[in-house]
């Protein structure tokens, strides 16, 4: 598979704090790649650099063979990178459908065609029957699904998922995992996810990068990662040996 996203030695500092320290990774087109690590490891800062919130202080980010580091978020979104956020903030007074429609209008300028696309997404995420509800009325699991729906609506080639399984019950996590498998398998969307829920990481990812104190400490298949002593010591804990 060809490389869709290539990160080469990116770093980010906030005054005296090194949040990300020379991280590199390659995400193949059509793959599912996970980034894990303790809180404060630099995972979301890395996502923010990919999505254009911050420019790296050093290193390069290449998407589809073109440099994107330093571009504005809207330009990166138009190139085909969609993302979710840890803290979901839909437009609370708008309906579920209209929240997703905003993303769909990025590429579908005919409102009827855009709404048809939105309905397909809402069906896929079990939100269609709630399409007329205000976003503010949704439960946490439904708000998480709405966050994913808004990102999918932009029709990304690469989907960045930032802890979308946090706070979900195991059955809800399994449903989300199936949604992402289908999105990847049936529509060819490449996925890069940050996640603490190892149940989801092990079910989805073919490769995992582990960050600690802003630096990469391991990369490999899920089976390799759960047996890596540095990862066990810094993040997973001894119980991972028996997982």
PDB file of C-alpha atoms in Angstrom:
ATOM      1  CA  UNK A   1       0.000   0.000   0.000  1.00  0.00           C
ATOM      2  CA  UNK A   2       1.129   3.530  -0.735  1.00  0.00           C
ATOM      3  CA  UNK A   3       1.725   5.967   2.118  1.00  0.00           C
ATOM      4  CA  UNK A   4      -1.125   8.468   2.540  1.00  0.00           C
ATOM      5  CA  UNK A   5       0.207  10.375   5.566  1.00  0.00           C
ATOM      6  CA  UNK A   6       3.921  10.735   6.301  1.00  0.00           C
ATOM      7  CA  UNK A   7       5.145  12.501   9.443  1.00  0.00           C
ATOM      8  CA  UNK A   8       8.882  13.073   9.591  1.00  0.00           C
ATOM      9  CA  UNK A   9      10.467  14.259  12.833  1.00  0.00           C
ATOM     10  CA  UNK A  10       7.815  16.768  13.913  1.00  0.00           C
ATOM     11  CA  UNK A  11       8.280  18.676  17.176  1.00  0.00           C
ATOM     12  CA  UNK A  12       6.238  21.194  19.128  1.00  0.00           C
ATOM     13  CA  UNK A  13       7.242  23.295  22.119  1.00  0.00           C
ATOM     14  CA  UNK A  14       5.112  25.509  24.335  1.00  0.00           C
ATOM     15  CA  UNK A  15       7.585  27.829  26.053  1.00  0.00           C
ATOM     16  CA  UNK A  16       9.830  25.460  27.999  1.00  0.00           C
ATOM     17  CA  UNK A  17       7.622  22.378  27.547  1.00  0.00           C
ATOM     18  CA  UNK A  18       8.438  19.928  24.760  1.00  0.00           C
ATOM     19  CA  UNK A  19       4.980  18.529  23.947  1.00  0.00           C
ATOM     20  CA  UNK A  20       6.050  16.540  20.867  1.00  0.00           C
ATOM     21  CA  UNK A  21       9.649  15.494  20.324  1.00  0.00           C
ATOM     22  CA  UNK A  22      10.709  14.433  16.802  1.00  0.00           C
ATOM     23  CA  UNK A  23       7.864  12.014  16.092  1.00  0.00           C
ATOM     24  CA  UNK A  24       7.767  10.122  12.805  1.00  0.00           C
ATOM     25  CA  UNK A  25       5.172   7.735  11.383  1.00  0.00           C
ATOM     26  CA  UNK A  26       3.730   6.561   8.091  1.00  0.00           C
ATOM     27  CA  UNK A  27       0.065   5.713   7.649  1.00  0.00           C
ATOM     28  CA  UNK A  28      -0.634   3.553   4.584  1.00  0.00           C
ATOM     29  CA  UNK A  29      -3.596   4.364   2.364  1.00  0.00           C
ATOM     30  CA  UNK A  30      -6.546   2.220   3.415  1.00  0.00           C
ATOM     31  CA  UNK A  31      -4.995   1.324   6.774  1.00  0.00           C
ATOM     32  CA  UNK A  32      -6.075   1.774  10.382  1.00  0.00           C
ATOM     33  CA  UNK A  33      -3.293   3.096  12.621  1.00  0.00           C
ATOM     34  CA  UNK A  34      -3.568   3.819  16.367  1.00  0.00           C
ATOM     35  CA  UNK A  35      -1.632   6.169  18.644  1.00  0.00           C
ATOM     36  CA  UNK A  36      -1.717   5.354  22.353  1.00  0.00           C
ATOM     37  CA  UNK A  37      -0.003   6.567  25.500  1.00  0.00           C
ATOM     38  CA  UNK A  38      -0.716   8.147  28.886  1.00  0.00           C
ATOM     39  CA  UNK A  39      -2.406  11.520  29.281  1.00  0.00           C
ATOM     40  CA  UNK A  40      -0.006  14.330  28.403  1.00  0.00           C
ATOM     41  CA  UNK A  41       2.037  12.157  26.046  1.00  0.00           C
ATOM     42  CA  UNK A  42       1.566  14.537  23.098  1.00  0.00           C
ATOM     43  CA  UNK A  43      -1.086  12.624  21.168  1.00  0.00           C
ATOM     44  CA  UNK A  44      -3.610  15.416  20.686  1.00  0.00           C
ATOM     45  CA  UNK A  45      -0.850  17.959  20.004  1.00  0.00           C
ATOM     46  CA  UNK A  46       0.300  15.681  17.183  1.00  0.00           C
ATOM     47  CA  UNK A  47      -3.279  15.581  15.826  1.00  0.00           C
ATOM     48  CA  UNK A  48      -3.486  19.363  16.056  1.00  0.00           C
ATOM     49  CA  UNK A  49      -0.377  19.690  13.911  1.00  0.00           C
ATOM     50  CA  UNK A  50      -1.769  17.277  11.311  1.00  0.00           C
ATOM     51  CA  UNK A  51      -5.093  19.167  11.230  1.00  0.00           C
ATOM     52  CA  UNK A  52      -3.474  22.606  11.016  1.00  0.00           C
ATOM     53  CA  UNK A  53      -4.298  23.972  14.478  1.00  0.00           C
ATOM     54  CA  UNK A  54      -0.571  24.319  15.191  1.00  0.00           C
ATOM     55  CA  UNK A  55       2.376  24.472  12.814  1.00  0.00           C
ATOM     56  CA  UNK A  56       5.258  22.177  13.810  1.00  0.00           C
ATOM     57  CA  UNK A  57       8.390  23.823  15.169  1.00  0.00           C
ATOM     58  CA  UNK A  58      10.388  21.276  13.206  1.00  0.00           C
ATOM     59  CA  UNK A  59       9.855  18.377  10.825  1.00  0.00           C
ATOM     60  CA  UNK A  60       7.399  17.856   7.969  1.00  0.00           C
ATOM     61  CA  UNK A  61       3.891  16.471   7.404  1.00  0.00           C
ATOM     62  CA  UNK A  62       3.038  15.125   3.960  1.00  0.00           C
ATOM     63  CA  UNK A  63      -0.453  14.077   2.852  1.00  0.00           C
ATOM     64  CA  UNK A  64      -1.012  12.448  -0.504  1.00  0.00           C
ATOM     65  CA  UNK A  65       2.518  13.357  -1.516  1.00  0.00           C
ATOM     66  CA  UNK A  66       2.175  17.093  -0.715  1.00  0.00           C
ATOM     67  CA  UNK A  67       3.419  19.102   2.281  1.00  0.00           C
ATOM     68  CA  UNK A  68       0.572  20.276   4.517  1.00  0.00           C
ATOM     69  CA  UNK A  69       2.438  21.399   7.660  1.00  0.00           C
ATOM     70  CA  UNK A  70       1.578  25.010   8.388  1.00  0.00           C
ATOM     71  CA  UNK A  71      -1.591  25.097   6.257  1.00  0.00           C
ATOM     72  CA  UNK A  72      -4.804  26.436   7.812  1.00  0.00           C
ATOM     73  CA  UNK A  73      -7.352  23.875   9.113  1.00  0.00           C
ATOM     74  CA  UNK A  74      -9.936  24.652   6.405  1.00  0.00           C
ATOM     75  CA  UNK A  75      -7.394  24.033   3.632  1.00  0.00           C
ATOM     76  CA  UNK A  76      -6.354  20.741   5.223  1.00  0.00           C
ATOM     77  CA  UNK A  77      -9.996  19.697   5.551  1.00  0.00           C
ATOM     78  CA  UNK A  78     -10.572  20.468   1.861  1.00  0.00           C
ATOM     79  CA  UNK A  79      -7.597  18.278   0.967  1.00  0.00           C
ATOM     80  CA  UNK A  80      -9.338  15.342   2.619  1.00  0.00           C
ATOM     81  CA  UNK A  81      -8.533  15.178   6.336  1.00  0.00           C
ATOM     82  CA  UNK A  82     -11.462  15.064   8.753  1.00  0.00           C
ATOM     83  CA  UNK A  83     -11.206  14.944  12.526  1.00  0.00           C
ATOM     84  CA  UNK A  84     -13.129  14.571  15.754  1.00  0.00           C
ATOM     85  CA  UNK A  85     -12.350  16.235  19.071  1.00  0.00           C
ATOM     86  CA  UNK A  86     -11.964  14.819  22.582  1.00  0.00           C
ATOM     87  CA  UNK A  87     -14.505  17.284  23.952  1.00  0.00           C
ATOM     88  CA  UNK A  88     -17.512  17.236  21.640  1.00  0.00           C
ATOM     89  CA  UNK A  89     -19.017  20.632  20.931  1.00  0.00           C
ATOM     90  CA  UNK A  90     -21.869  20.403  18.423  1.00  0.00           C
ATOM     91  CA  UNK A  91     -24.010  23.435  17.668  1.00  0.00           C
ATOM     92  CA  UNK A  92     -26.404  22.849  20.575  1.00  0.00           C
ATOM     93  CA  UNK A  93     -29.466  24.665  19.240  1.00  0.00           C
ATOM     94  CA  UNK A  94     -29.276  23.065  15.791  1.00  0.00           C
ATOM     95  CA  UNK A  95     -30.825  19.707  15.002  1.00  0.00           C
ATOM     96  CA  UNK A  96     -28.728  16.597  14.659  1.00  0.00           C
ATOM     97  CA  UNK A  97     -29.339  16.670  10.920  1.00  0.00           C
ATOM     98  CA  UNK A  98     -28.299  20.300  10.505  1.00  0.00           C
ATOM     99  CA  UNK A  99     -25.127  19.756  12.530  1.00  0.00           C
ATOM    100  CA  UNK A 100     -24.077  17.097  10.037  1.00  0.00           C
ATOM    101  CA  UNK A 101     -25.321  19.084   7.051  1.00  0.00           C
ATOM    102  CA  UNK A 102     -22.758  21.808   7.759  1.00  0.00           C
ATOM    103  CA  UNK A 103     -19.974  19.301   7.088  1.00  0.00           C
ATOM    104  CA  UNK A 104     -21.718  17.809   4.053  1.00  0.00           C
ATOM    105  CA  UNK A 105     -21.945  21.216   2.346  1.00  0.00           C
ATOM    106  CA  UNK A 106     -18.144  21.305   2.095  1.00  0.00           C
ATOM    107  CA  UNK A 107     -18.313  19.115  -1.019  1.00  0.00           C
ATOM    108  CA  UNK A 108     -22.030  18.855  -1.890  1.00  0.00           C
ATOM    109  CA  UNK A 109     -23.284  22.330  -2.736  1.00  0.00           C
ATOM    110  CA  UNK A 110     -26.758  21.173  -3.704  1.00  0.00           C
ATOM    111  CA  UNK A 111     -28.694  21.063  -0.437  1.00  0.00           C
ATOM    112  CA  UNK A 112     -30.935  18.176  -1.507  1.00  0.00           C
ATOM    113  CA  UNK A 113     -27.926  16.021  -2.419  1.00  0.00           C
ATOM    114  CA  UNK A 114     -26.205  17.061   0.805  1.00  0.00           C
ATOM    115  CA  UNK A 115     -29.233  16.041   2.908  1.00  0.00           C
ATOM    116  CA  UNK A 116     -29.414  12.663   1.176  1.00  0.00           C
ATOM    117  CA  UNK A 117     -25.754  12.100   2.101  1.00  0.00           C
ATOM    118  CA  UNK A 118     -26.468  13.209   5.681  1.00  0.00           C
ATOM    119  CA  UNK A 119     -29.353  10.729   5.952  1.00  0.00           C
ATOM    120  CA  UNK A 120     -27.073   7.895   4.829  1.00  0.00           C
ATOM    121  CA  UNK A 121     -24.546   8.823   7.515  1.00  0.00           C
ATOM    122  CA  UNK A 122     -27.195   9.126  10.225  1.00  0.00           C
ATOM    123  CA  UNK A 123     -28.621   5.713   9.333  1.00  0.00           C
ATOM    124  CA  UNK A 124     -25.136   4.221   9.573  1.00  0.00           C
ATOM    125  CA  UNK A 125     -24.586   5.724  13.025  1.00  0.00           C
ATOM    126  CA  UNK A 126     -28.070   4.921  14.393  1.00  0.00           C
ATOM    127  CA  UNK A 127     -28.977   8.600  14.630  1.00  0.00           C
ATOM    128  CA  UNK A 128     -31.571   8.877  11.865  1.00  0.00           C
ATOM    129  CA  UNK A 129     -34.562   8.618  14.196  1.00  0.00           C
ATOM    130  CA  UNK A 130     -33.094  11.498  16.239  1.00  0.00           C
ATOM    131  CA  UNK A 131     -32.310  13.722  13.280  1.00  0.00           C
ATOM    132  CA  UNK A 132     -34.818  16.410  14.293  1.00  0.00           C
ATOM    133  CA  UNK A 133     -33.684  16.578  17.937  1.00  0.00           C
ATOM    134  CA  UNK A 134     -31.558  19.474  19.116  1.00  0.00           C
ATOM    135  CA  UNK A 135     -27.953  18.387  19.607  1.00  0.00           C
ATOM    136  CA  UNK A 136     -28.087  19.699  23.183  1.00  0.00           C
ATOM    137  CA  UNK A 137     -30.629  17.002  24.090  1.00  0.00           C
ATOM    138  CA  UNK A 138     -28.425  14.046  23.134  1.00  0.00           C
ATOM    139  CA  UNK A 139     -26.843  11.600  25.564  1.00  0.00           C
ATOM    140  CA  UNK A 140     -23.032  11.273  25.654  1.00  0.00           C
ATOM    141  CA  UNK A 141     -22.948   8.169  23.391  1.00  0.00           C
ATOM    142  CA  UNK A 142     -25.180   9.930  20.867  1.00  0.00           C
ATOM    143  CA  UNK A 143     -23.055  13.101  21.016  1.00  0.00           C
ATOM    144  CA  UNK A 144     -19.997  10.947  20.306  1.00  0.00           C
ATOM    145  CA  UNK A 145     -21.757   9.444  17.287  1.00  0.00           C
ATOM    146  CA  UNK A 146     -22.785  12.919  16.139  1.00  0.00           C
ATOM    147  CA  UNK A 147     -19.160  14.052  16.347  1.00  0.00           C
ATOM    148  CA  UNK A 148     -18.151  11.149  14.106  1.00  0.00           C
ATOM    149  CA  UNK A 149     -21.030  11.883  11.711  1.00  0.00           C
ATOM    150  CA  UNK A 150     -19.929  15.507  11.333  1.00  0.00           C
ATOM    151  CA  UNK A 151     -16.398  14.394  10.418  1.00  0.00           C
ATOM    152  CA  UNK A 152     -17.593  11.720   7.975  1.00  0.00           C
ATOM    153  CA  UNK A 153     -19.866  14.257   6.288  1.00  0.00           C
ATOM    154  CA  UNK A 154     -16.815  16.096   4.896  1.00  0.00           C
ATOM    155  CA  UNK A 155     -15.969  12.888   2.954  1.00  0.00           C
ATOM    156  CA  UNK A 156     -12.401  12.566   4.216  1.00  0.00           C
ATOM    157  CA  UNK A 157      -9.705  10.369   2.767  1.00  0.00           C
ATOM    158  CA  UNK A 158      -8.110  10.314   6.235  1.00  0.00           C
ATOM    159  CA  UNK A 159     -10.204  10.355   9.409  1.00  0.00           C
ATOM    160  CA  UNK A 160      -8.551  11.434  12.680  1.00  0.00           C
ATOM    161  CA  UNK A 161     -10.427  10.032  15.700  1.00  0.00           C
ATOM    162  CA  UNK A 162      -9.540  11.557  19.070  1.00  0.00           C
ATOM    163  CA  UNK A 163     -10.818   9.318  21.894  1.00  0.00           C
ATOM    164  CA  UNK A 164     -14.282   8.783  20.416  1.00  0.00           C
ATOM    165  CA  UNK A 165     -14.785   5.632  22.513  1.00  0.00           C
ATOM    166  CA  UNK A 166     -14.134   7.364  25.866  1.00  0.00           C
ATOM    167  CA  UNK A 167     -17.130   7.051  28.185  1.00  0.00           C
ATOM    168  CA  UNK A 168     -18.905   4.400  26.117  1.00  0.00           C
ATOM    169  CA  UNK A 169     -20.078   1.051  27.456  1.00  0.00           C
ATOM    170  CA  UNK A 170     -18.493  -2.091  25.935  1.00  0.00           C
ATOM    171  CA  UNK A 171     -21.536  -2.763  23.743  1.00  0.00           C
ATOM    172  CA  UNK A 172     -21.482   0.852  22.486  1.00  0.00           C
ATOM    173  CA  UNK A 173     -17.753   0.566  21.841  1.00  0.00           C
ATOM    174  CA  UNK A 174     -18.296  -2.571  19.780  1.00  0.00           C
ATOM    175  CA  UNK A 175     -20.925  -0.787  17.679  1.00  0.00           C
ATOM    176  CA  UNK A 176     -18.526   2.074  16.978  1.00  0.00           C
ATOM    177  CA  UNK A 177     -15.764  -0.367  16.070  1.00  0.00           C
ATOM    178  CA  UNK A 178     -18.062  -1.974  13.506  1.00  0.00           C
ATOM    179  CA  UNK A 179     -18.928   1.449  12.048  1.00  0.00           C
ATOM    180  CA  UNK A 180     -15.235   2.222  11.550  1.00  0.00           C
ATOM    181  CA  UNK A 181     -14.530  -1.219  10.091  1.00  0.00           C
ATOM    182  CA  UNK A 182     -17.307  -0.691   7.548  1.00  0.00           C
ATOM    183  CA  UNK A 183     -16.153   2.834   6.744  1.00  0.00           C
ATOM    184  CA  UNK A 184     -12.635   1.547   6.145  1.00  0.00           C
ATOM    185  CA  UNK A 185     -13.636  -1.611   4.311  1.00  0.00           C
ATOM    186  CA  UNK A 186     -16.512  -0.336   2.149  1.00  0.00           C
ATOM    187  CA  UNK A 187     -15.425   3.252   1.494  1.00  0.00           C
ATOM    188  CA  UNK A 188     -11.635   3.017   1.702  1.00  0.00           C
ATOM    189  CA  UNK A 189     -11.309   5.675   4.409  1.00  0.00           C
ATOM    190  CA  UNK A 190      -7.912   5.590   6.116  1.00  0.00           C
ATOM    191  CA  UNK A 191      -8.148   5.954   9.906  1.00  0.00           C
ATOM    192  CA  UNK A 192      -5.678   7.326  12.443  1.00  0.00           C
ATOM    193  CA  UNK A 193      -7.031   7.093  15.974  1.00  0.00           C
ATOM    194  CA  UNK A 194      -6.013   8.160  19.461  1.00  0.00           C
ATOM    195  CA  UNK A 195      -7.629   5.867  21.987  1.00  0.00           C
ATOM    196  CA  UNK A 196      -7.314   4.673  25.586  1.00  0.00           C
ATOM    197  CA  UNK A 197      -9.906   1.907  25.178  1.00  0.00           C
ATOM    198  CA  UNK A 198      -7.632  -1.001  24.317  1.00  0.00           C
ATOM    199  CA  UNK A 199     -10.645  -3.176  23.454  1.00  0.00           C
ATOM    200  CA  UNK A 200     -11.197  -0.848  20.472  1.00  0.00           C
ATOM    201  CA  UNK A 201      -7.516  -0.421  19.605  1.00  0.00           C
ATOM    202  CA  UNK A 202      -6.908  -4.180  19.440  1.00  0.00           C
ATOM    203  CA  UNK A 203     -10.046  -4.692  17.320  1.00  0.00           C
ATOM    204  CA  UNK A 204      -9.273  -1.927  14.830  1.00  0.00           C
ATOM    205  CA  UNK A 205      -5.594  -1.175  14.394  1.00  0.00           C
ATOM    206  CA  UNK A 206      -3.079  -3.074  12.295  1.00  0.00           C
ATOM    207  CA  UNK A 207      -0.220  -0.952  13.701  1.00  0.00           C
ATOM    208  CA  UNK A 208       0.220   1.109  16.857  1.00  0.00           C
ATOM    209  CA  UNK A 209       2.550   3.968  17.816  1.00  0.00           C
ATOM    210  CA  UNK A 210       3.133   4.532  21.542  1.00  0.00           C
ATOM    211  CA  UNK A 211       4.024   7.977  22.874  1.00  0.00           C
ATOM    212  CA  UNK A 212       5.385   8.864  26.311  1.00  0.00           C
ATOM    213  CA  UNK A 213       6.490  12.342  27.427  1.00  0.00           C
ATOM    214  CA  UNK A 214       6.155  13.569  23.847  1.00  0.00           C
ATOM    215  CA  UNK A 215       8.420  10.937  22.298  1.00  0.00           C
ATOM    216  CA  UNK A 216       7.793   7.652  20.496  1.00  0.00           C
ATOM    217  CA  UNK A 217       8.816   4.667  22.601  1.00  0.00           C
ATOM    218  CA  UNK A 218       7.468   1.813  20.447  1.00  0.00           C
ATOM    219  CA  UNK A 219       5.790   1.013  17.156  1.00  0.00           C
ATOM    220  CA  UNK A 220       4.487  -2.324  15.936  1.00  0.00           C
ATOM    221  CA  UNK A 221       1.540  -4.651  15.542  1.00  0.00           C
ATOM    222  CA  UNK A 222      -0.966  -4.898  18.409  1.00  0.00           C
ATOM    223  CA  UNK A 223       0.510  -8.226  19.527  1.00  0.00           C
ATOM    224  CA  UNK A 224       4.013  -6.741  19.576  1.00  0.00           C
ATOM    225  CA  UNK A 225       2.914  -3.641  21.475  1.00  0.00           C
ATOM    226  CA  UNK A 226       1.121  -5.434  24.324  1.00  0.00           C
ATOM    227  CA  UNK A 227       4.287  -7.476  24.937  1.00  0.00           C
ATOM    228  CA  UNK A 228       6.732  -4.561  24.735  1.00  0.00           C
ATOM    229  CA  UNK A 229       8.238  -4.068  28.191  1.00  0.00           C
ATOM    230  CA  UNK A 230       8.656  -0.304  27.817  1.00  0.00           C
ATOM    231  CA  UNK A 231       4.983   0.028  26.909  1.00  0.00           C
ATOM    232  CA  UNK A 232       3.911  -2.210  29.788  1.00  0.00           C
ATOM    233  CA  UNK A 233       5.983  -0.201  32.256  1.00  0.00           C
ATOM    234  CA  UNK A 234       4.895   3.245  31.058  1.00  0.00           C
ATOM    235  CA  UNK A 235       1.291   2.708  30.049  1.00  0.00           C
ATOM    236  CA  UNK A 236      -0.427  -0.666  29.862  1.00  0.00           C
ATOM    237  CA  UNK A 237       0.577  -2.183  33.201  1.00  0.00           C
ATOM    238  CA  UNK A 238       1.524  -5.766  33.990  1.00  0.00           C
ATOM    239  CA  UNK A 239      -2.017  -7.055  33.352  1.00  0.00           C
ATOM    240  CA  UNK A 240      -1.479  -6.513  29.621  1.00  0.00           C
ATOM    241  CA  UNK A 241       0.811  -9.548  29.552  1.00  0.00           C
ATOM    242  CA  UNK A 242      -2.233 -11.746  30.126  1.00  0.00           C
ATOM    243  CA  UNK A 243      -4.551  -9.819  27.804  1.00  0.00           C
TER     244      UNK A 243
END
